[in-house]
């Protein structure tokens, strides 16, 4: 293995070993601040921690351009610091065939520490080899795994780049996320009336029954061919001998068509209202649009993030592969804020499971890809 290849693998192992589930990214941020100081870049932390109730904010850094691209448009590289649970006390194992896993009691955290490792080592290579490059912005976000809360809370007025790459898309080499949905989450509270279940049940208003009547009318799963609906939790009542006064329901809607997400939400609201009214109960519904849909034009306009990505892959003899995602990522926020962002390949597989893995070979090629993206006009 070449010296720099070993270095990126070591960097990844170091980063993956650090705890940092969503809202607890502090140790990762402290590590990054130290590492970037050595690269003469000061990472600044924003005030997102207070806004979202975490122990850390988003980190932002800027590197001046160099040589013939010094005055080119800046380019942003973004990766998220948090992992899903179980993500603490990770033990990283490298097998003889180059596969890297956890000990299967936690996730590996390649999602998205491999993205961070690739960005650091690609930039380190650019500096050491004194390569010409445009100005580069670095953004390391918190709570991406929680509806992209960190990137949503970011103050975009300080971002100078019109283009952004976020290596956070799992799959075969060269994938990118061609579309991501609008996601609305909702919470319903039905308030009926308590009464003794044995002595005078007729005086009560059963909130659970009203909720059940509504839920039985709502089509879950695929609401249409591009919209999903899920009621994920329900909770209600307090004891078996009282008519239940309250019932709480939580769910979410995702759609590849923004208007259809909202239309589906409206229909859910009216069904709950109708059934609550029929039962004589009250209903309170909170909805929140968490992320907003985008779709990438496969035509790839010259100079766009997608066109640059395709060109960088070509240099490696690879091709870009569009992948439809129904998840959502930091890129949704970046695009919503007018940046031509692309969620690009990151070497990570079986993400969000304890079977998550990556490979030495993929990390090495991926880091080279990031280096090409950092240095091509
Ligand atoms: Zn991710």
Short mmCIF file of C-alpha atoms and ligand atoms in Angstrom, two decimals:
data_model
loop_
_atom_site.label_atom_id
_atom_site.label_comp_id
_atom_site.label_asym_id
_atom_site.label_seq_id
_atom_site.Cartn_x
_atom_site.Cartn_y
_atom_site.Cartn_z
CA UNK A 1 0.00 0.00 0.00
CA UNK A 2 1.28 3.48 -0.86
CA UNK A 3 2.10 5.77 2.04
CA UNK A 4 -0.82 8.14 1.37
CA UNK A 5 -3.22 5.24 0.94
CA UNK A 6 -2.27 3.93 4.35
CA UNK A 7 -2.72 7.41 5.75
CA UNK A 8 -6.35 7.73 4.59
CA UNK A 9 -7.19 4.30 5.97
CA UNK A 10 -5.64 5.24 9.32
CA UNK A 11 -7.54 8.52 9.22
CA UNK A 12 -10.80 6.71 8.60
CA UNK A 13 -10.19 4.20 11.42
CA UNK A 14 -9.37 7.07 13.78
CA UNK A 15 -12.50 8.99 12.80
CA UNK A 16 -14.77 5.95 12.85
CA UNK A 17 -13.56 5.10 16.37
CA UNK A 18 -14.81 8.41 17.78
CA UNK A 19 -18.26 8.44 19.41
CA UNK A 20 -20.68 10.89 17.88
CA UNK A 21 -24.29 9.84 17.62
CA UNK A 22 -26.66 12.61 16.54
CA UNK A 23 -26.69 15.56 19.03
CA UNK A 24 -23.43 14.30 20.56
CA UNK A 25 -20.89 15.15 17.86
CA UNK A 26 -18.60 17.15 20.20
CA UNK A 27 -15.65 14.70 20.16
CA UNK A 28 -15.71 14.56 16.36
CA UNK A 29 -15.77 18.36 16.10
CA UNK A 30 -12.86 18.73 18.54
CA UNK A 31 -10.86 16.23 16.51
CA UNK A 32 -11.58 18.06 13.25
CA UNK A 33 -10.72 21.48 14.67
CA UNK A 34 -7.30 20.11 15.70
CA UNK A 35 -6.66 18.37 12.38
CA UNK A 36 -7.58 21.42 10.30
CA UNK A 37 -5.36 23.66 12.43
CA UNK A 38 -2.45 21.57 11.16
CA UNK A 39 -3.63 22.35 7.63
CA UNK A 40 -3.73 26.05 8.60
CA UNK A 41 -7.51 26.21 8.37
CA UNK A 42 -9.57 27.44 11.22
CA UNK A 43 -12.89 25.65 11.52
CA UNK A 44 -15.56 27.90 13.04
CA UNK A 45 -18.50 26.47 14.91
CA UNK A 46 -21.96 28.01 14.49
CA UNK A 47 -24.77 28.32 17.04
CA UNK A 48 -26.74 25.29 15.88
CA UNK A 49 -26.11 23.34 19.13
CA UNK A 50 -28.43 25.68 21.04
CA UNK A 51 -31.05 25.67 18.31
CA UNK A 52 -31.40 21.90 18.10
CA UNK A 53 -30.48 20.83 21.62
CA UNK A 54 -27.18 19.14 20.77
CA UNK A 55 -23.69 19.51 22.26
CA UNK A 56 -22.09 20.79 19.06
CA UNK A 57 -22.73 23.08 16.11
CA UNK A 58 -21.86 22.83 12.42
CA UNK A 59 -18.21 23.46 11.52
CA UNK A 60 -17.21 25.71 8.64
CA UNK A 61 -13.78 26.36 7.12
CA UNK A 62 -12.35 28.18 4.12
CA UNK A 63 -9.19 27.61 2.07
CA UNK A 64 -7.94 30.27 -0.36
CA UNK A 65 -7.56 29.14 -3.96
CA UNK A 66 -4.13 28.55 -5.43
CA UNK A 67 -2.33 29.06 -8.73
CA UNK A 68 -4.26 29.36 -11.94
CA UNK A 69 -7.59 28.56 -10.26
CA UNK A 70 -7.10 30.97 -7.38
CA UNK A 71 -9.82 33.29 -8.63
CA UNK A 72 -12.25 30.58 -9.74
CA UNK A 73 -15.62 30.10 -8.10
CA UNK A 74 -15.29 28.36 -4.73
CA UNK A 75 -16.48 24.79 -4.25
CA UNK A 76 -17.98 23.39 -1.06
CA UNK A 77 -17.30 19.93 0.39
CA UNK A 78 -19.77 18.76 3.00
CA UNK A 79 -19.98 15.69 5.25
CA UNK A 80 -21.94 14.98 8.42
CA UNK A 81 -20.28 14.30 11.75
CA UNK A 82 -23.07 12.29 13.38
CA UNK A 83 -23.81 8.59 13.13
CA UNK A 84 -26.98 6.66 13.90
CA UNK A 85 -27.20 4.47 17.02
CA UNK A 86 -25.76 2.12 18.14
CA UNK A 87 -22.66 4.17 17.44
CA UNK A 88 -20.70 4.37 20.71
CA UNK A 89 -17.57 2.36 21.62
CA UNK A 90 -17.07 1.22 18.07
CA UNK A 91 -14.39 -1.41 17.53
CA UNK A 92 -13.07 -1.31 14.00
CA UNK A 93 -11.86 -4.50 12.34
CA UNK A 94 -9.80 -4.68 9.12
CA UNK A 95 -9.91 -8.11 7.52
CA UNK A 96 -7.20 -9.62 5.31
CA UNK A 97 -9.28 -9.06 2.17
CA UNK A 98 -9.48 -5.31 2.90
CA UNK A 99 -13.04 -5.29 4.24
CA UNK A 100 -13.55 -2.97 7.20
CA UNK A 101 -16.37 -3.62 9.68
CA UNK A 102 -17.34 -2.98 13.27
CA UNK A 103 -17.47 -5.89 15.71
CA UNK A 104 -21.19 -6.02 14.75
CA UNK A 105 -22.42 -4.67 18.08
CA UNK A 106 -22.49 -1.14 16.63
CA UNK A 107 -22.66 0.50 13.23
CA UNK A 108 -19.28 1.08 11.57
CA UNK A 109 -19.95 4.76 10.99
CA UNK A 110 -18.52 4.80 7.47
CA UNK A 111 -21.70 6.85 7.01
CA UNK A 112 -20.33 9.52 7.00
CA UNK A 113 -16.87 9.40 8.62
CA UNK A 114 -15.49 7.97 5.40
CA UNK A 115 -16.67 11.16 3.70
CA UNK A 116 -14.83 13.26 6.30
CA UNK A 117 -11.67 11.14 6.03
CA UNK A 118 -11.72 11.43 2.24
CA UNK A 119 -12.14 15.21 2.35
CA UNK A 120 -9.28 15.70 4.86
CA UNK A 121 -6.84 13.42 3.07
CA UNK A 122 -7.73 14.66 -0.41
CA UNK A 123 -7.10 18.24 0.73
CA UNK A 124 -3.88 17.21 2.52
CA UNK A 125 -2.69 15.71 -0.77
CA UNK A 126 -3.61 18.88 -2.66
CA UNK A 127 -1.57 20.98 -0.21
CA UNK A 128 1.45 18.65 -0.11
CA UNK A 129 1.64 18.36 -3.89
CA UNK A 130 1.06 22.12 -4.25
CA UNK A 131 -1.72 21.55 -6.76
CA UNK A 132 -3.68 24.46 -8.21
CA UNK A 133 -7.20 24.58 -6.89
CA UNK A 134 -10.18 26.93 -6.59
CA UNK A 135 -11.11 28.30 -3.15
CA UNK A 136 -12.54 25.47 -1.08
CA UNK A 137 -15.18 25.63 1.64
CA UNK A 138 -15.53 22.86 4.21
CA UNK A 139 -18.79 22.15 6.01
CA UNK A 140 -19.16 19.45 8.66
CA UNK A 141 -22.73 19.21 9.86
CA UNK A 142 -24.46 17.84 12.94
CA UNK A 143 -27.67 15.80 13.20
CA UNK A 144 -27.89 14.95 9.51
CA UNK A 145 -29.44 11.65 10.51
CA UNK A 146 -32.32 13.51 12.15
CA UNK A 147 -33.97 15.05 9.09
CA UNK A 148 -30.83 17.08 8.33
CA UNK A 149 -31.45 19.32 11.34
CA UNK A 150 -27.90 20.71 11.35
CA UNK A 151 -27.81 21.79 7.71
CA UNK A 152 -31.35 23.15 8.03
CA UNK A 153 -30.25 25.40 10.92
CA UNK A 154 -27.17 26.68 9.04
CA UNK A 155 -26.85 30.38 8.21
CA UNK A 156 -26.38 30.17 4.43
CA UNK A 157 -25.37 33.80 4.05
CA UNK A 158 -21.78 32.83 4.87
CA UNK A 159 -21.56 30.17 2.15
CA UNK A 160 -19.79 31.54 -0.95
CA UNK A 161 -19.90 28.46 -3.17
CA UNK A 162 -22.49 27.90 -5.83
CA UNK A 163 -21.45 24.26 -6.08
CA UNK A 164 -21.28 21.58 -3.41
CA UNK A 165 -20.38 17.92 -3.10
CA UNK A 166 -21.47 15.78 -0.16
CA UNK A 167 -20.14 12.20 -0.22
CA UNK A 168 -23.07 10.56 1.55
CA UNK A 169 -24.62 8.24 -1.04
CA UNK A 170 -24.11 4.51 -0.53
CA UNK A 171 -24.00 2.00 -3.35
CA UNK A 172 -21.75 1.04 -6.23
CA UNK A 173 -18.77 3.19 -7.22
CA UNK A 174 -19.92 6.38 -8.96
CA UNK A 175 -23.48 6.58 -7.62
CA UNK A 176 -25.11 9.87 -6.87
CA UNK A 177 -28.52 10.65 -5.51
CA UNK A 178 -30.66 11.84 -8.42
CA UNK A 179 -33.67 12.79 -6.34
CA UNK A 180 -34.74 12.97 -2.74
CA UNK A 181 -38.24 13.55 -1.41
CA UNK A 182 -40.19 16.15 0.49
CA UNK A 183 -40.70 14.73 3.96
CA UNK A 184 -43.41 15.90 6.32
CA UNK A 185 -43.69 14.55 9.84
CA UNK A 186 -46.88 14.88 11.84
CA UNK A 187 -48.14 14.48 15.39
CA UNK A 188 -51.81 14.09 16.21
CA UNK A 189 -53.35 14.43 19.65
CA UNK A 190 -56.95 13.38 20.13
CA UNK A 191 -58.64 14.55 23.29
CA UNK A 192 -61.81 12.73 24.34
CA UNK A 193 -63.29 12.49 27.82
CA UNK A 194 -62.40 10.15 30.66
CA UNK A 195 -65.09 8.22 32.49
CA UNK A 196 -65.26 5.05 34.56
CA UNK A 197 -65.20 2.17 32.12
CA UNK A 198 -67.49 -0.04 34.19
CA UNK A 199 -69.94 2.33 35.93
CA UNK A 200 -70.69 4.88 33.21
CA UNK A 201 -68.79 4.30 29.99
CA UNK A 202 -71.53 6.17 28.09
CA UNK A 203 -70.32 9.40 29.67
CA UNK A 204 -66.82 9.04 28.22
CA UNK A 205 -65.43 9.87 24.79
CA UNK A 206 -62.97 7.20 23.73
CA UNK A 207 -59.91 8.88 22.14
CA UNK A 208 -58.36 5.54 21.14
CA UNK A 209 -61.53 4.49 19.33
CA UNK A 210 -61.64 7.82 17.47
CA UNK A 211 -57.98 7.40 16.49
CA UNK A 212 -58.62 3.82 15.35
CA UNK A 213 -61.55 4.93 13.19
CA UNK A 214 -59.35 7.54 11.52
CA UNK A 215 -56.33 5.27 11.06
CA UNK A 216 -58.45 2.52 9.51
CA UNK A 217 -59.43 5.00 6.76
CA UNK A 218 -55.86 6.12 6.02
CA UNK A 219 -53.99 4.23 3.33
CA UNK A 220 -50.53 3.45 4.68
CA UNK A 221 -47.51 2.30 2.72
CA UNK A 222 -47.61 3.66 -0.85
CA UNK A 223 -50.29 6.34 -0.88
CA UNK A 224 -49.65 6.61 -4.64
CA UNK A 225 -46.75 5.52 -6.86
CA UNK A 226 -44.41 8.24 -5.57
CA UNK A 227 -45.72 8.97 -2.07
CA UNK A 228 -45.41 6.93 1.12
CA UNK A 229 -47.32 7.33 4.35
CA UNK A 230 -46.52 5.72 7.66
CA UNK A 231 -48.09 5.92 11.08
CA UNK A 232 -45.15 4.92 13.20
CA UNK A 233 -46.25 5.27 16.81
CA UNK A 234 -49.49 5.32 18.78
CA UNK A 235 -49.92 5.78 22.47
CA UNK A 236 -53.05 6.39 24.51
CA UNK A 237 -55.07 5.83 27.66
CA UNK A 238 -53.69 5.25 31.13
CA UNK A 239 -55.54 2.39 32.83
CA UNK A 240 -57.86 -0.41 31.76
CA UNK A 241 -60.83 0.74 33.86
CA UNK A 242 -61.14 4.24 32.39
CA UNK A 243 -62.38 5.35 28.99
CA UNK A 244 -59.16 6.71 27.42
CA UNK A 245 -59.12 10.46 27.30
CA UNK A 246 -56.16 10.99 25.03
CA UNK A 247 -54.41 9.31 22.16
CA UNK A 248 -51.16 10.41 20.46
CA UNK A 249 -50.23 9.37 16.95
CA UNK A 250 -47.01 10.12 15.08
CA UNK A 251 -46.28 9.54 11.44
CA UNK A 252 -44.59 10.77 8.30
CA UNK A 253 -45.18 11.31 4.62
CA UNK A 254 -42.56 11.29 1.85
CA UNK A 255 -43.15 12.17 -1.75
CA UNK A 256 -41.15 12.70 -4.90
CA UNK A 257 -43.68 15.44 -5.76
CA UNK A 258 -43.73 18.29 -3.30
CA UNK A 259 -47.41 19.19 -3.76
CA UNK A 260 -48.47 15.57 -3.33
CA UNK A 261 -46.71 15.38 0.04
CA UNK A 262 -48.77 18.34 1.19
CA UNK A 263 -51.96 17.08 -0.45
CA UNK A 264 -51.57 13.75 1.35
CA UNK A 265 -50.96 15.59 4.62
CA UNK A 266 -54.16 17.59 4.16
CA UNK A 267 -56.15 14.42 3.56
CA UNK A 268 -54.73 12.83 6.75
CA UNK A 269 -55.69 15.94 8.67
CA UNK A 270 -59.26 15.94 7.42
CA UNK A 271 -59.76 12.26 8.20
CA UNK A 272 -58.58 12.78 11.80
CA UNK A 273 -60.81 15.86 12.10
CA UNK A 274 -63.86 14.05 10.74
CA UNK A 275 -63.47 11.06 13.03
CA UNK A 276 -62.73 13.19 16.08
CA UNK A 277 -65.81 15.31 15.37
CA UNK A 278 -67.94 12.22 14.85
CA UNK A 279 -66.85 10.94 18.27
CA UNK A 280 -67.30 14.32 19.94
CA UNK A 281 -63.53 14.56 20.61
CA UNK A 282 -61.08 17.37 19.91
CA UNK A 283 -58.10 16.98 17.65
CA UNK A 284 -54.78 18.87 17.52
CA UNK A 285 -52.41 18.27 14.61
CA UNK A 286 -48.83 19.50 14.27
CA UNK A 287 -47.05 19.10 10.96
CA UNK A 288 -43.50 19.94 10.00
CA UNK A 289 -41.91 19.92 6.57
CA UNK A 290 -38.50 18.42 7.41
CA UNK A 291 -36.89 18.33 4.00
CA UNK A 292 -37.80 19.58 0.55
CA UNK A 293 -37.72 17.56 -2.65
CA UNK A 294 -35.15 17.92 -5.43
CA UNK A 295 -34.55 16.17 -8.72
CA UNK A 296 -31.31 16.25 -10.73
CA UNK A 297 -31.52 16.76 -14.47
CA UNK A 298 -29.50 13.83 -15.93
CA UNK A 299 -28.52 16.11 -18.84
CA UNK A 300 -25.83 17.68 -16.61
CA UNK A 301 -25.39 21.31 -17.70
CA UNK A 302 -21.69 22.18 -18.28
CA UNK A 303 -20.13 23.52 -15.10
CA UNK A 304 -22.84 22.00 -12.92
CA UNK A 305 -21.98 19.79 -9.96
CA UNK A 306 -23.23 16.73 -11.83
CA UNK A 307 -21.18 17.51 -14.95
CA UNK A 308 -18.02 18.00 -12.85
CA UNK A 309 -18.73 14.76 -11.02
CA UNK A 310 -19.14 12.88 -14.31
CA UNK A 311 -15.87 14.37 -15.59
CA UNK A 312 -13.99 13.44 -12.41
CA UNK A 313 -15.26 9.85 -12.63
CA UNK A 314 -14.24 9.64 -16.28
CA UNK A 315 -10.67 10.42 -15.25
CA UNK A 316 -10.83 7.26 -13.15
CA UNK A 317 -12.36 5.27 -16.00
CA UNK A 318 -15.71 5.13 -14.19
CA UNK A 319 -19.19 6.38 -14.95
CA UNK A 320 -21.79 8.18 -12.86
CA UNK A 321 -24.79 6.12 -11.79
CA UNK A 322 -28.05 7.85 -10.86
CA UNK A 323 -29.78 6.46 -7.80
CA UNK A 324 -33.22 7.50 -6.62
CA UNK A 325 -33.27 8.03 -2.91
CA UNK A 326 -36.25 8.24 -0.61
CA UNK A 327 -34.16 9.30 2.36
CA UNK A 328 -33.09 12.90 2.28
CA UNK A 329 -29.70 14.38 3.20
CA UNK A 330 -27.88 17.66 3.82
CA UNK A 331 -28.04 18.24 0.07
CA UNK A 332 -31.80 18.89 0.32
CA UNK A 333 -31.06 21.94 2.48
CA UNK A 334 -28.19 23.14 0.31
CA UNK A 335 -30.32 22.96 -2.83
CA UNK A 336 -33.22 24.65 -1.06
CA UNK A 337 -30.79 27.48 -0.29
CA UNK A 338 -29.80 27.94 -3.93
CA UNK A 339 -26.60 25.85 -4.04
CA UNK A 340 -26.08 23.33 -6.86
CA UNK A 341 -25.36 20.47 -4.48
CA UNK A 342 -24.80 16.82 -5.31
CA UNK A 343 -24.96 13.89 -2.93
CA UNK A 344 -22.11 11.78 -4.33
CA UNK A 345 -20.70 8.32 -3.75
CA UNK A 346 -19.25 7.47 -0.39
CA UNK A 347 -17.73 4.00 0.15
CA UNK A 348 -20.25 2.63 2.64
CA UNK A 349 -22.55 -0.38 2.49
CA UNK A 350 -25.38 -1.80 4.63
CA UNK A 351 -25.55 1.58 6.32
CA UNK A 352 -27.60 2.07 9.49
CA UNK A 353 -27.05 -1.57 10.44
CA UNK A 354 -24.45 -3.40 12.52
CA UNK A 355 -23.41 -5.12 9.26
CA UNK A 356 -22.18 -1.82 7.81
CA UNK A 357 -18.85 -2.13 5.97
CA UNK A 358 -16.44 -0.42 3.62
CA UNK A 359 -13.23 -1.56 1.91
CA UNK A 360 -9.65 -0.31 1.76
CA UNK A 361 -9.68 -0.25 -2.03
CA UNK A 362 -12.86 1.80 -2.25
CA UNK A 363 -11.65 4.35 0.30
CA UNK A 364 -8.41 4.85 -1.63
CA UNK A 365 -10.16 5.37 -5.01
CA UNK A 366 -12.81 7.57 -3.41
CA UNK A 367 -10.19 9.85 -1.84
CA UNK A 368 -8.58 10.22 -5.27
CA UNK A 369 -12.00 11.14 -6.69
CA UNK A 370 -12.43 13.91 -4.08
CA UNK A 371 -8.94 15.17 -4.94
CA UNK A 372 -9.91 15.40 -8.62
CA UNK A 373 -13.09 17.28 -7.69
CA UNK A 374 -11.02 19.70 -5.58
CA UNK A 375 -8.56 20.49 -8.33
CA UNK A 376 -10.50 20.43 -11.60
CA UNK A 377 -11.90 23.72 -12.90
ZN1 LIG B 1 -25.11 9.76 5.82
#
